[in-house]
CSV table of C-alpha atoms in Angstrom, one decimal:
chain,number,residue,atom,x,y,z
U,1,MET,CA,43.6,37.3,-5.5
U,2,GLY,CA,40.5,35.2,-5.4
U,3,ARG,CA,37.0,35.8,-4.3
U,4,VAL,CA,35.3,36.3,-1.1
U,5,ARG,CA,31.7,34.3,-0.5
U,6,ASN,CA,29.7,34.2,2.7
U,7,THR,CA,29.1,32.2,5.3
U,8,PHE,CA,25.6,31.7,3.9
U,9,ILE,CA,26.5,30.9,0.3
U,10,LYS,CA,29.3,28.3,1.3
U,11,ARG,CA,27.1,26.3,4.0
U,12,ASN,CA,23.8,26.1,1.7
U,13,THR,CA,25.7,24.9,-1.3
U,14,ARG,CA,27.7,22.3,0.7
U,15,GLU,CA,24.2,20.7,2.1
U,16,ILE,CA,22.6,20.9,-1.7
U,17,ILE,CA,26.3,18.8,-3.2
U,18,ASP,CA,25.7,16.6,-0.4
U,19,LYS,CA,22.0,15.6,-1.0
U,20,PHE,CA,21.8,16.0,-5.0
U,21,GLY,CA,25.4,16.3,-5.3
U,22,LYS,CA,25.0,13.8,-8.7
U,23,ASP,CA,22.6,16.1,-10.7
U,24,PHE,CA,25.2,19.3,-11.3
U,25,SER,CA,28.0,19.4,-13.6
U,26,ASP,CA,30.5,21.9,-14.9
U,27,ASN,CA,28.1,24.0,-16.5
U,28,PHE,CA,26.9,27.0,-15.6
U,29,GLU,CA,23.5,26.9,-17.0
U,30,ASP,CA,22.6,23.5,-16.2
U,31,ASN,CA,23.2,23.7,-12.9
U,32,LYS,CA,21.2,26.7,-13.1
U,33,LYS,CA,17.7,25.2,-14.4
U,34,VAL,CA,18.4,22.2,-11.6
U,35,LEU,CA,19.5,24.5,-9.0
U,36,GLY,CA,15.9,26.6,-10.1
U,37,LYS,CA,13.6,23.0,-9.8
U,38,LEU,CA,15.3,22.1,-6.3
U,39,VAL,CA,16.0,25.5,-4.1
U,40,LYS,CA,12.6,28.2,-4.3
U,41,THR,CA,14.4,31.5,-4.0
U,42,ASN,CA,12.8,34.8,-5.1
U,43,SER,CA,16.6,36.5,-5.7
U,44,LYS,CA,18.6,36.0,-8.6
U,45,LYS,CA,21.5,37.2,-7.2
U,46,ILE,CA,21.1,34.8,-5.0
U,47,ARG,CA,20.0,31.8,-6.9
U,48,ASN,CA,22.5,33.0,-9.2
U,49,ARG,CA,25.7,32.7,-6.1
U,50,LEU,CA,25.2,29.5,-5.4
U,51,THR,CA,24.8,27.9,-8.9
U,52,GLY,CA,28.3,30.0,-9.5
U,53,TYR,CA,30.3,28.4,-6.9
U,54,ILE,CA,28.6,24.7,-7.4
U,55,THR,CA,29.5,25.7,-11.2
U,56,TYR,CA,32.9,26.1,-9.4
U,57,ILE,CA,33.0,23.8,-7.4
U,58,LYS,CA,32.7,20.8,-10.4
U,59,LYS,CA,34.9,22.5,-12.5
U,60,LYS,CA,38.4,22.0,-10.0
U,61,GLY,CA,36.9,18.8,-9.1
U,62,ILE,CA,37.5,20.1,-5.6
U,63,SER,CA,36.2,18.0,-2.3
U,64,LEU,CA,33.8,19.2,0.5
U,65,LYS,CA,35.6,17.7,3.3
U,66,LYS,CA,39.2,19.9,2.9
U,67,ILE,CA,36.7,22.8,2.8
U,68,GLU,CA,35.4,22.0,6.0
């Protein structure tokens, strides 16, 4: 079974990748640093979930058109 992500994470990840997709790679730690510079959030949990979903998309090479 797959992991369930709420709409907030999916929607914001799509927006971030649309704007800054070239800045991200398939490495979680590098993506976390890049996301920390781009997005200001007080929640470590939210930042890590966004980073995890971005990393997942980059590793799989998923087109965001298919997700919608």
